Amino acid sequence: MAAKLKKIGVLTSGGDSPGMNACIRAVVREGISRGMEVVGVYEGYRGLLNEKFKTLSARDVSDTISKGGTILFTARCKEFHEEEYQRLAAENCRKHGIEGLVVIGGDGSFAGAQKLSHFGINTIGLPGTIDMDIACTEYTIGFDTAVNTALEAIDKVRDTSTSHERCSIIEVMGRNAGYIALWCGIGTGAEDILLPESYDYDEQKLINHIIENRKRGKKRHIIVNAEGIGHSSSMARRIEAATGIECRATILGYMQRGGAPSARDRMAASIMGAIAADLLAEGKTNRVVAMQNGKYVDIDIDEALAMQKHISDYEVSVSQSLAI
Ligand code: ADP
Ligand code: F6P
C-alpha cells in the first residue's frame, strides 16, 4: 500500500544510548522501502529550530549498525519546552515538506513529540535510553549494552577489591531510576545494591552488614550504588571510618553510554525503527513503540506519559537473599 506520508524526519534527543544508530538506520531503510523520503534532523530538537536537515540515502547509514553514539548528534534543547519554539519547529518541518517525525529518546523527548503532534506533525517516539526508566515499555534501546559494560567494569573492580580485602562502592548511571544498578548488582553478585526506589538511607545498617559479612568470611564487600543516590566518595570515607575496612569508590560515568551495541540492542533498535517508519507510512501520529509482555506494540503518547514504572520487590528481595 502506498505510504500516506511522502517525507519524514528522524532525530535523536536527550542522552545518547548504544543502538540509536541501528535505530536511525532502520527508520531510513524501512522508510525508503515504503516509498518515503527520510530526512536526518541533526542535534535533536535544536536541529528542528535551526533547520539542520539532510535527506539520508540507504548508503548514508551503511556501517552504522555497530557504532555507539548517534550519527545525528543529540541535544537537550531548553527552548523546546516553550510553545513558540514548538510552533516554529512544526513550521520548519512544513517548510521542508516534512510531514512526520521519528523521535528516539526518553520520556522528555516523547513529551516534545507529543507537543509537535499538536502542531500537526505526525510523530512516533522510540524508547532510546540506557536508564530503562520509561514506564510504557519493558525495554529501552541501549539498556542491555550499558548494563553489560558496567557489569564488565564491576567484575574488574571486584578482582582488586578481593585481593585487597576491601569494600568497594561502584556508582552506576540511571538518573532517578535503579534498573542499571539492580541488574548490575544481581549480575555481579554484589553484597549490597542501593536503589533510589528502595534505599532507606540507614547507613548504620549498611555498616553492620559489612561487619557481619567480614565475620562470615567474606573477603570483600561490593556495593552497587545508583546515581540517583550518589555521594559514593563521601559514603566510602564514612564506611572506612566506621568499620576500619578500607573502602574505595568508583564512579563508572559516561563509559556506560558508549560502545558498540549488543545483539539485543541492535535487534530491538532495528525492529522498533522499522515499526516507527511503518506507523508513519500508515499516517499514524502521537504513538510510542514499546515492548509489553515480550511483544512490540504501539501506544498513544498521552497514555504512555501517564504511566508509572516500579522496580520489582521480588527482584530486590532476591538480590538480598543471593548475597549471603
Ligand atoms: P530524555 O528524552 O532522555 O528523557 P530529557 O528529559 O533531557 O531527556 O529531554 C530531552 C529534550 O526533550 C529536552 O532537552 C527538550 O528539548 C525536550 N523536552 C523534554 N521535556 C519536554 C516537554 N515537557 N515539552 C517539550 N519538550 C520537552
Ligand atoms: O539518561 C541517560 C543518562 O546517562 C543518565 O543515566 C544520567 O543521569 C544523565 O543521562 C546524564 O546526563 P548528561 O549527559 O547531561 O550529563
mmCIF file of C-alpha atoms and ligand atoms in Angstrom:
data_model
loop_
_atom_site.group_PDB
_atom_site.id
_atom_site.type_symbol
_atom_site.label_atom_id
_atom_site.label_comp_id
_atom_site.label_asym_id
_atom_site.label_seq_id
_atom_site.Cartn_x
_atom_site.Cartn_y
_atom_site.Cartn_z
ATOM 1 C CA MET A 1 0.000 0.000 0.000
ATOM 2 C CA ALA A 2 1.296 3.481 -0.875
ATOM 3 C CA ALA A 3 2.628 5.439 2.112
ATOM 4 C CA LYS A 4 0.304 8.185 3.358
ATOM 5 C CA LEU A 5 3.274 10.480 4.005
ATOM 6 C CA LYS A 6 5.884 11.383 1.397
ATOM 7 C CA LYS A 7 8.643 12.806 3.573
ATOM 8 C CA ILE A 8 9.545 12.026 7.185
ATOM 9 C CA GLY A 9 12.348 13.007 9.558
ATOM 10 C CA VAL A 10 14.262 11.204 12.282
ATOM 11 C CA LEU A 11 16.106 12.701 15.258
ATOM 12 C CA THR A 12 17.813 11.587 18.467
ATOM 13 C CA SER A 13 17.233 13.558 21.666
ATOM 14 C CA GLY A 14 18.375 13.533 25.307
ATOM 15 C CA GLY A 15 21.237 11.267 26.445
ATOM 16 C CA ASP A 16 22.649 9.089 23.670
ATOM 17 C CA SER A 17 22.405 5.320 24.009
ATOM 18 C CA PRO A 18 24.008 2.393 22.191
ATOM 19 C CA GLY A 19 21.703 1.244 19.411
ATOM 20 C CA MET A 20 20.492 4.706 18.394
ATOM 21 C CA ASN A 21 22.382 4.373 15.101
ATOM 22 C CA ALA A 22 20.881 0.956 14.416
ATOM 23 C CA CYS A 23 17.514 2.588 15.012
ATOM 24 C CA ILE A 24 18.186 5.539 12.671
ATOM 25 C CA ARG A 25 19.351 3.059 10.019
ATOM 26 C CA ALA A 26 16.128 1.068 10.364
ATOM 27 C CA VAL A 27 13.923 4.177 10.099
ATOM 28 C CA VAL A 28 15.822 5.315 6.997
ATOM 29 C CA ARG A 29 15.794 1.972 5.213
ATOM 30 C CA GLU A 30 12.236 0.948 6.124
ATOM 31 C CA GLY A 31 11.075 4.471 5.247
ATOM 32 C CA ILE A 32 12.765 4.289 1.825
ATOM 33 C CA SER A 33 11.382 0.760 1.295
ATOM 34 C CA ARG A 34 7.899 2.177 1.947
ATOM 35 C CA GLY A 35 8.499 4.867 -0.722
ATOM 36 C CA MET A 36 9.122 7.800 1.639
ATOM 37 C CA GLU A 37 11.989 10.303 1.660
ATOM 38 C CA VAL A 38 13.754 10.247 5.046
ATOM 39 C CA VAL A 39 15.475 13.336 6.408
ATOM 40 C CA GLY A 40 18.030 13.229 9.226
ATOM 41 C CA VAL A 41 17.477 16.056 11.723
ATOM 42 C CA TYR A 42 20.787 16.912 13.396
ATOM 43 C CA GLU A 43 21.177 17.818 17.113
ATOM 44 C CA GLY A 44 17.749 16.784 18.345
ATOM 45 C CA TYR A 45 15.044 19.405 18.748
ATOM 46 C CA ARG A 46 17.647 22.164 18.350
ATOM 47 C CA GLY A 47 18.106 20.953 14.765
ATOM 48 C CA LEU A 48 14.398 21.460 14.095
ATOM 49 C CA LEU A 49 14.728 25.068 15.220
ATOM 50 C CA ASN A 50 17.919 25.667 13.214
ATOM 51 C CA GLU A 51 16.738 23.689 10.156
ATOM 52 C CA LYS A 52 19.620 21.240 10.301
ATOM 53 C CA PHE A 53 18.152 18.778 7.825
ATOM 54 C CA LYS A 54 19.716 16.354 5.352
ATOM 55 C CA THR A 55 17.997 13.719 3.251
ATOM 56 C CA LEU A 56 19.542 10.341 4.051
ATOM 57 C CA SER A 57 20.037 7.599 1.482
ATOM 58 C CA ALA A 58 20.287 3.910 2.297
ATOM 59 C CA ARG A 59 24.053 4.259 1.788
ATOM 60 C CA ASP A 60 24.303 7.179 4.250
ATOM 61 C CA VAL A 61 23.522 4.732 7.042
ATOM 62 C CA SER A 62 25.856 1.965 5.849
ATOM 63 C CA ASP A 63 28.174 0.580 8.536
ATOM 64 C CA THR A 64 26.346 2.357 11.344
ATOM 65 C CA ILE A 65 24.552 -0.601 12.936
ATOM 66 C CA SER A 66 27.591 -1.474 15.064
ATOM 67 C CA LYS A 67 28.501 2.073 16.108
ATOM 68 C CA GLY A 68 27.799 3.584 19.523
ATOM 69 C CA GLY A 69 26.614 7.182 19.974
ATOM 70 C CA THR A 70 24.396 8.831 17.371
ATOM 71 C CA ILE A 71 25.419 9.915 13.872
ATOM 72 C CA LEU A 72 22.705 12.602 14.064
ATOM 73 C CA PHE A 73 24.143 14.027 17.305
ATOM 74 C CA THR A 74 21.843 14.784 20.193
ATOM 75 C CA ALA A 75 20.984 17.707 22.434
ATOM 76 C CA ARG A 76 18.991 18.873 25.369
ATOM 77 C CA CYS A 77 17.154 21.889 23.998
ATOM 78 C CA LYS A 78 15.699 24.195 26.671
ATOM 79 C CA GLU A 79 13.787 26.414 24.233
ATOM 80 C CA PHE A 80 11.754 23.464 23.026
ATOM 81 C CA HIS A 81 9.828 23.460 26.314
ATOM 82 C CA GLU A 82 8.199 26.703 25.147
ATOM 83 C CA GLU A 83 5.180 26.728 22.868
ATOM 84 C CA GLU A 84 6.523 29.375 20.493
ATOM 85 C CA TYR A 85 9.539 27.180 19.681
ATOM 86 C CA GLN A 86 7.406 24.062 19.289
ATOM 87 C CA ARG A 87 5.281 26.013 16.782
ATOM 88 C CA LEU A 88 8.437 27.214 14.982
ATOM 89 C CA ALA A 89 9.736 23.630 14.794
ATOM 90 C CA ALA A 90 6.462 22.455 13.232
ATOM 91 C CA GLU A 91 6.575 25.376 10.762
ATOM 92 C CA ASN A 92 10.158 24.496 9.816
ATOM 93 C CA CYS A 93 9.102 20.891 9.204
ATOM 94 C CA ARG A 94 6.281 22.045 6.923
ATOM 95 C CA LYS A 95 8.629 24.463 5.125
ATOM 96 C CA HIS A 96 10.834 21.480 4.229
ATOM 97 C CA GLY A 97 7.900 19.191 3.406
ATOM 98 C CA ILE A 98 8.489 17.004 6.470
ATOM 99 C CA GLU A 99 5.108 15.578 7.451
ATOM 100 C CA GLY A 100 6.149 13.060 10.075
ATOM 101 C CA LEU A 101 8.959 12.643 12.606
ATOM 102 C CA VAL A 102 10.504 9.735 14.495
ATOM 103 C CA VAL A 103 11.914 10.844 17.854
ATOM 104 C CA ILE A 104 14.397 8.483 19.512
ATOM 105 C CA GLY A 105 14.896 9.317 23.192
ATOM 106 C CA GLY A 106 13.367 9.126 26.643
ATOM 107 C CA ASP A 107 10.218 10.421 28.337
ATOM 108 C CA GLY A 108 11.277 14.054 27.955
ATOM 109 C CA SER A 109 11.774 13.615 24.235
ATOM 110 C CA PHE A 110 8.349 11.955 23.983
ATOM 111 C CA ALA A 111 6.792 14.999 25.676
ATOM 112 C CA GLY A 112 8.369 17.081 22.887
ATOM 113 C CA ALA A 113 6.966 14.711 20.242
ATOM 114 C CA GLN A 114 3.512 14.986 21.839
ATOM 115 C CA LYS A 115 3.662 18.787 21.542
ATOM 116 C CA LEU A 116 4.746 18.610 17.892
ATOM 117 C CA SER A 117 1.829 16.317 17.086
ATOM 118 C CA HIS A 118 -0.492 19.017 18.493
ATOM 119 C CA PHE A 119 1.020 21.352 15.896
ATOM 120 C CA GLY A 120 0.129 18.954 13.075
ATOM 121 C CA ILE A 121 3.327 16.948 12.612
ATOM 122 C CA ASN A 122 2.825 13.185 12.769
ATOM 123 C CA THR A 123 5.154 11.896 15.499
ATOM 124 C CA ILE A 124 6.316 8.484 16.667
ATOM 125 C CA GLY A 125 8.504 8.048 19.776
ATOM 126 C CA LEU A 126 11.065 5.256 20.119
ATOM 127 C CA PRO A 127 12.467 4.388 23.570
ATOM 128 C CA GLY A 128 16.199 5.135 23.483
ATOM 129 C CA THR A 129 17.850 5.463 26.884
ATOM 130 C CA ILE A 130 20.292 3.430 28.951
ATOM 131 C CA ASP A 131 18.200 4.110 32.084
ATOM 132 C CA MET A 132 15.204 1.860 31.167
ATOM 133 C CA ASP A 133 13.053 4.373 33.032
ATOM 134 C CA ILE A 134 10.213 4.643 30.502
ATOM 135 C CA ALA A 135 7.026 3.350 32.092
ATOM 136 C CA CYS A 136 5.198 2.141 28.984
ATOM 137 C CA THR A 137 7.909 -0.284 27.900
ATOM 138 C CA GLU A 138 9.734 -3.263 29.368
ATOM 139 C CA TYR A 139 12.750 -2.470 27.255
ATOM 140 C CA THR A 140 14.657 0.593 26.117
ATOM 141 C CA ILE A 141 17.301 0.683 23.400
ATOM 142 C CA GLY A 142 20.770 0.910 24.967
ATOM 143 C CA PHE A 143 19.999 -0.635 28.349
ATOM 144 C CA ASP A 144 21.451 -4.047 27.553
ATOM 145 C CA THR A 145 24.746 -2.661 26.269
ATOM 146 C CA ALA A 146 25.092 -0.235 29.185
ATOM 147 C CA VAL A 147 24.427 -2.937 31.762
ATOM 148 C CA ASN A 148 26.937 -5.275 30.143
ATOM 149 C CA THR A 149 29.556 -2.504 30.022
ATOM 150 C CA ALA A 150 29.003 -1.744 33.705
ATOM 151 C CA LEU A 151 28.965 -5.447 34.594
ATOM 152 C CA GLU A 152 32.362 -5.991 32.990
ATOM 153 C CA ALA A 153 33.789 -2.984 34.823
ATOM 154 C CA ILE A 154 32.383 -4.145 38.181
ATOM 155 C CA ASP A 155 33.842 -7.645 37.667
ATOM 156 C CA LYS A 156 37.248 -5.977 37.265
ATOM 157 C CA VAL A 157 36.840 -3.810 40.357
ATOM 158 C CA ARG A 158 35.797 -6.929 42.273
ATOM 159 C CA ASP A 159 39.128 -8.661 41.434
ATOM 160 C CA THR A 160 41.141 -5.879 43.031
ATOM 161 C CA SER A 161 38.656 -5.454 45.863
ATOM 162 C CA THR A 162 39.014 -9.144 46.789
ATOM 163 C CA SER A 163 42.805 -9.029 46.503
ATOM 164 C CA HIS A 164 42.970 -6.131 48.986
ATOM 165 C CA GLU A 165 40.058 -7.411 51.096
ATOM 166 C CA ARG A 166 38.372 -4.063 50.644
ATOM 167 C CA CYS A 167 34.908 -2.688 50.445
ATOM 168 C CA SER A 168 34.160 -1.120 47.038
ATOM 169 C CA ILE A 169 31.322 1.198 46.167
ATOM 170 C CA ILE A 170 30.633 1.319 42.435
ATOM 171 C CA GLU A 171 28.296 4.022 41.232
ATOM 172 C CA VAL A 172 26.319 3.366 38.063
ATOM 173 C CA MET A 173 24.132 5.660 35.963
ATOM 174 C CA GLY A 174 20.335 5.644 35.725
ATOM 175 C CA ARG A 175 19.261 9.173 36.655
ATOM 176 C CA ASN A 176 16.476 8.647 39.260
ATOM 177 C CA ALA A 177 15.905 5.006 38.376
ATOM 178 C CA GLY A 178 17.670 1.926 39.748
ATOM 179 C CA TYR A 179 17.365 -0.515 36.829
ATOM 180 C CA ILE A 180 21.037 -0.415 35.818
ATOM 181 C CA ALA A 181 22.069 -0.756 39.479
ATOM 182 C CA LEU A 182 19.695 -3.662 40.139
ATOM 183 C CA TRP A 183 20.768 -5.620 37.070
ATOM 184 C CA CYS A 184 24.478 -4.958 37.674
ATOM 185 C CA GLY A 185 24.130 -5.773 41.366
ATOM 186 C CA ILE A 186 22.383 -9.098 40.774
ATOM 187 C CA GLY A 187 24.602 -9.853 37.779
ATOM 188 C CA THR A 188 27.845 -9.361 39.693
ATOM 189 C CA GLY A 189 26.660 -10.830 42.992
ATOM 190 C CA ALA A 190 27.056 -7.549 44.864
ATOM 191 C CA GLU A 191 26.683 -7.658 48.636
ATOM 192 C CA ASP A 192 24.523 -4.507 48.663
ATOM 193 C CA ILE A 193 22.564 -2.699 45.967
ATOM 194 C CA LEU A 194 21.401 0.822 46.734
ATOM 195 C CA LEU A 195 18.395 1.828 44.649
ATOM 196 C CA PRO A 196 16.650 5.220 44.697
ATOM 197 C CA GLU A 197 13.336 3.315 44.734
ATOM 198 C CA SER A 198 14.070 1.351 47.923
ATOM 199 C CA TYR A 199 17.119 2.682 49.824
ATOM 200 C CA ASP A 200 16.184 3.816 53.328
ATOM 201 C CA TYR A 201 19.363 5.896 53.843
ATOM 202 C CA ASP A 202 20.121 3.924 57.021
ATOM 203 C CA GLU A 203 23.911 3.893 56.686
ATOM 204 C CA GLN A 204 24.367 2.175 60.047
ATOM 205 C CA LYS A 205 22.504 -0.854 58.644
ATOM 206 C CA LEU A 206 24.928 -0.880 55.703
ATOM 207 C CA ILE A 207 27.896 -0.653 58.053
ATOM 208 C CA ASN A 208 26.554 -3.515 60.224
ATOM 209 C CA HIS A 209 26.081 -5.621 57.084
ATOM 210 C CA ILE A 210 29.712 -5.059 56.043
ATOM 211 C CA ILE A 211 30.976 -6.028 59.519
ATOM 212 C CA GLU A 212 28.730 -9.141 59.670
ATOM 213 C CA ASN A 213 29.863 -10.267 56.207
ATOM 214 C CA ARG A 214 33.508 -9.896 57.231
ATOM 215 C CA LYS A 215 32.827 -12.100 60.255
ATOM 216 C CA ARG A 216 31.160 -14.665 57.948
ATOM 217 C CA GLY A 217 34.392 -14.876 55.976
ATOM 218 C CA LYS A 218 33.590 -12.645 53.006
ATOM 219 C CA LYS A 219 36.855 -11.191 51.742
ATOM 220 C CA ARG A 220 35.380 -8.177 50.006
ATOM 221 C CA HIS A 221 32.149 -6.231 50.014
ATOM 222 C CA ILE A 222 30.763 -4.818 46.783
ATOM 223 C CA ILE A 223 28.148 -2.095 46.988
ATOM 224 C CA VAL A 224 26.497 -1.090 43.720
ATOM 225 C CA ASN A 225 25.176 2.411 44.238
ATOM 226 C CA ALA A 226 22.742 4.096 41.852
ATOM 227 C CA GLU A 227 23.441 7.594 40.557
ATOM 228 C CA GLY A 228 20.073 8.669 41.996
ATOM 229 C CA ILE A 229 21.556 8.145 45.480
ATOM 230 C CA GLY A 230 25.080 9.286 44.581
ATOM 231 C CA HIS A 231 27.656 10.603 47.078
ATOM 232 C CA SER A 232 29.743 7.428 46.699
ATOM 233 C CA SER A 233 33.074 9.047 47.669
ATOM 234 C CA SER A 234 31.841 10.533 50.938
ATOM 235 C CA MET A 235 29.968 7.293 51.697
ATOM 236 C CA ALA A 236 33.242 5.372 51.237
ATOM 237 C CA ARG A 237 35.053 7.667 53.663
ATOM 238 C CA ARG A 238 32.342 7.243 56.312
ATOM 239 C CA ILE A 239 32.237 3.445 55.890
ATOM 240 C CA GLU A 240 36.024 3.176 56.198
ATOM 241 C CA ALA A 241 35.999 5.299 59.362
ATOM 242 C CA ALA A 242 33.156 3.272 60.916
ATOM 243 C CA THR A 243 34.354 -0.244 60.001
ATOM 244 C CA GLY A 244 38.134 0.079 59.854
ATOM 245 C CA ILE A 245 37.891 -1.741 56.486
ATOM 246 C CA GLU A 246 39.441 0.066 53.528
ATOM 247 C CA CYS A 247 36.706 1.387 51.273
ATOM 248 C CA ARG A 248 37.084 2.833 47.767
ATOM 249 C CA ALA A 249 34.586 4.457 45.448
ATOM 250 C CA THR A 250 34.496 4.094 41.656
ATOM 251 C CA ILE A 251 32.099 6.170 39.583
ATOM 252 C CA LEU A 252 31.698 4.499 36.197
ATOM 253 C CA GLY A 253 30.139 7.518 34.460
ATOM 254 C CA TYR A 254 29.898 8.050 30.718
ATOM 255 C CA MET A 255 31.662 4.853 29.673
ATOM 256 C CA GLN A 256 28.247 3.255 30.277
ATOM 257 C CA ARG A 257 26.712 5.301 27.454
ATOM 258 C CA GLY A 258 29.276 4.439 24.777
ATOM 259 C CA GLY A 259 30.436 1.438 22.805
ATOM 260 C CA ALA A 260 29.130 -0.956 20.195
ATOM 261 C CA PRO A 261 25.526 -2.018 20.848
ATOM 262 C CA SER A 262 24.835 -5.594 21.942
ATOM 263 C CA ALA A 263 22.888 -8.015 19.743
ATOM 264 C CA ARG A 264 19.780 -7.379 21.850
ATOM 265 C CA ASP A 265 20.022 -3.622 21.368
ATOM 266 C CA ARG A 266 20.666 -3.939 17.623
ATOM 267 C CA MET A 267 17.677 -6.243 17.257
ATOM 268 C CA ALA A 268 15.265 -4.068 19.298
ATOM 269 C CA ALA A 269 16.533 -0.915 17.551
ATOM 270 C CA SER A 270 16.094 -2.440 14.096
ATOM 271 C CA ILE A 271 12.587 -3.760 14.704
ATOM 272 C CA MET A 272 11.353 -0.705 16.603
ATOM 273 C CA GLY A 273 12.858 1.642 13.978
ATOM 274 C CA ALA A 274 11.086 -0.242 11.201
ATOM 275 C CA ILE A 275 7.778 -0.199 13.117
ATOM 276 C CA ALA A 276 8.061 3.582 13.535
ATOM 277 C CA ALA A 277 8.540 4.108 9.795
ATOM 278 C CA ASP A 278 5.609 1.750 9.081
ATOM 279 C CA LEU A 279 3.360 3.660 11.512
ATOM 280 C CA LEU A 280 4.176 6.941 9.777
ATOM 281 C CA ALA A 281 3.571 5.327 6.370
ATOM 282 C CA GLU A 282 0.097 4.403 7.690
ATOM 283 C CA GLY A 283 -0.489 8.029 8.715
ATOM 284 C CA LYS A 284 -0.399 7.342 12.489
ATOM 285 C CA THR A 285 0.640 10.026 14.955
ATOM 286 C CA ASN A 286 1.316 10.617 18.670
ATOM 287 C CA ARG A 287 2.361 6.979 19.217
ATOM 288 C CA VAL A 288 5.245 5.349 21.100
ATOM 289 C CA VAL A 289 6.666 1.976 20.092
ATOM 290 C CA ALA A 290 7.124 -0.159 23.188
ATOM 291 C CA MET A 291 7.722 -3.706 24.335
ATOM 292 C CA GLN A 292 4.969 -5.185 26.503
ATOM 293 C CA ASN A 293 4.803 -8.841 27.587
ATOM 294 C CA GLY A 294 7.695 -9.534 25.231
ATOM 295 C CA LYS A 295 5.859 -8.168 22.180
ATOM 296 C CA TYR A 296 6.317 -4.975 20.188
ATOM 297 C CA VAL A 297 3.280 -2.711 20.478
ATOM 298 C CA ASP A 298 2.469 0.936 19.806
ATOM 299 C CA ILE A 299 0.533 3.083 22.245
ATOM 300 C CA ASP A 300 -0.716 6.635 22.497
ATOM 301 C CA ILE A 301 1.947 9.077 23.783
ATOM 302 C CA ASP A 302 -0.521 10.695 26.242
ATOM 303 C CA GLU A 303 -1.228 7.262 27.701
ATOM 304 C CA ALA A 304 2.471 6.361 27.735
ATOM 305 C CA LEU A 305 3.447 9.515 29.622
ATOM 306 C CA ALA A 306 0.735 8.964 32.241
ATOM 307 C CA MET A 307 2.059 5.505 33.163
ATOM 308 C CA GLN A 308 4.187 4.711 36.245
ATOM 309 C CA LYS A 309 7.002 2.181 36.490
ATOM 310 C CA HIS A 310 8.091 0.255 39.581
ATOM 311 C CA ILE A 311 11.106 -1.848 40.448
ATOM 312 C CA SER A 312 10.078 -5.420 41.279
ATOM 313 C CA ASP A 313 10.033 -6.004 45.065
ATOM 314 C CA TYR A 314 10.715 -9.680 44.413
ATOM 315 C CA GLU A 315 13.888 -8.905 42.419
ATOM 316 C CA VAL A 316 15.071 -6.601 45.208
ATOM 317 C CA SER A 317 14.457 -9.263 47.848
ATOM 318 C CA VAL A 318 16.209 -11.925 45.726
ATOM 319 C CA SER A 319 19.222 -9.622 45.362
ATOM 320 C CA GLN A 320 19.443 -9.661 49.173
ATOM 321 C CA SER A 321 18.964 -13.393 49.657
ATOM 322 C CA LEU A 322 21.556 -14.241 46.991
ATOM 323 C CA ALA A 323 24.175 -12.029 48.654
ATOM 324 C CA ILE A 324 24.523 -14.000 51.898
HETATM 325 P P1 ADP B 1 15.039 12.188 27.776
HETATM 326 O O1 ADP B 1 14.378 12.284 26.460
HETATM 327 O O2 ADP B 1 16.170 11.220 27.773
HETATM 328 O O3 ADP B 1 14.060 11.981 28.926
HETATM 329 P P2 ADP B 1 15.307 14.987 28.511
HETATM 330 O O4 ADP B 1 14.316 14.930 29.616
HETATM 331 O O5 ADP B 1 16.585 15.733 28.748
HETATM 332 O O6 ADP B 1 15.792 13.552 28.039
HETATM 333 O O7 ADP B 1 14.555 15.594 27.250
HETATM 334 C C1 ADP B 1 15.214 15.772 26.020
HETATM 335 C C2 ADP B 1 14.686 17.001 25.334
HETATM 336 O O8 ADP B 1 13.295 16.829 25.045
HETATM 337 C C3 ADP B 1 14.736 18.283 26.159
HETATM 338 O O9 ADP B 1 16.006 18.892 26.117
HETATM 339 C C4 ADP B 1 13.689 19.129 25.469
HETATM 340 O O10 ADP B 1 14.200 19.680 24.276
HETATM 341 C C5 ADP B 1 12.647 18.086 25.106
HETATM 342 N N1 ADP B 1 11.607 18.054 26.160
HETATM 343 C C6 ADP B 1 11.688 17.476 27.383
HETATM 344 N N2 ADP B 1 10.557 17.661 28.094
HETATM 345 C C7 ADP B 1 9.728 18.390 27.306
HETATM 346 C C8 ADP B 1 8.411 18.930 27.459
HETATM 347 N N3 ADP B 1 7.703 18.738 28.578
HETATM 348 N N4 ADP B 1 7.897 19.637 26.424
HETATM 349 C C9 ADP B 1 8.587 19.826 25.287
HETATM 350 N N5 ADP B 1 9.834 19.350 25.077
HETATM 351 C C10 ADP B 1 10.403 18.648 26.068
HETATM 352 O O1 F6P B 2 19.678 9.370 30.592
HETATM 353 C C1 F6P B 2 20.968 8.864 30.437
HETATM 354 C C2 F6P B 2 21.906 9.477 31.442
HETATM 355 O O2 F6P B 2 23.209 8.969 31.212
HETATM 356 C C3 F6P B 2 21.506 9.284 32.897
HETATM 357 O O3 F6P B 2 21.836 7.997 33.377
HETATM 358 C C4 F6P B 2 22.254 10.411 33.543
HETATM 359 O O4 F6P B 2 21.621 10.817 34.736
HETATM 360 C C5 F6P B 2 22.177 11.509 32.521
HETATM 361 O O5 F6P B 2 21.943 10.886 31.275
HETATM 362 C C6 F6P B 2 23.422 12.355 32.426
HETATM 363 O O6 F6P B 2 23.165 13.377 31.525
HETATM 364 P P1 F6P B 2 24.273 14.355 30.916
HETATM 365 O O7 F6P B 2 24.787 13.696 29.677
HETATM 366 O O8 F6P B 2 23.504 15.593 30.605
HETATM 367 O O9 F6P B 2 25.329 14.524 31.944
#
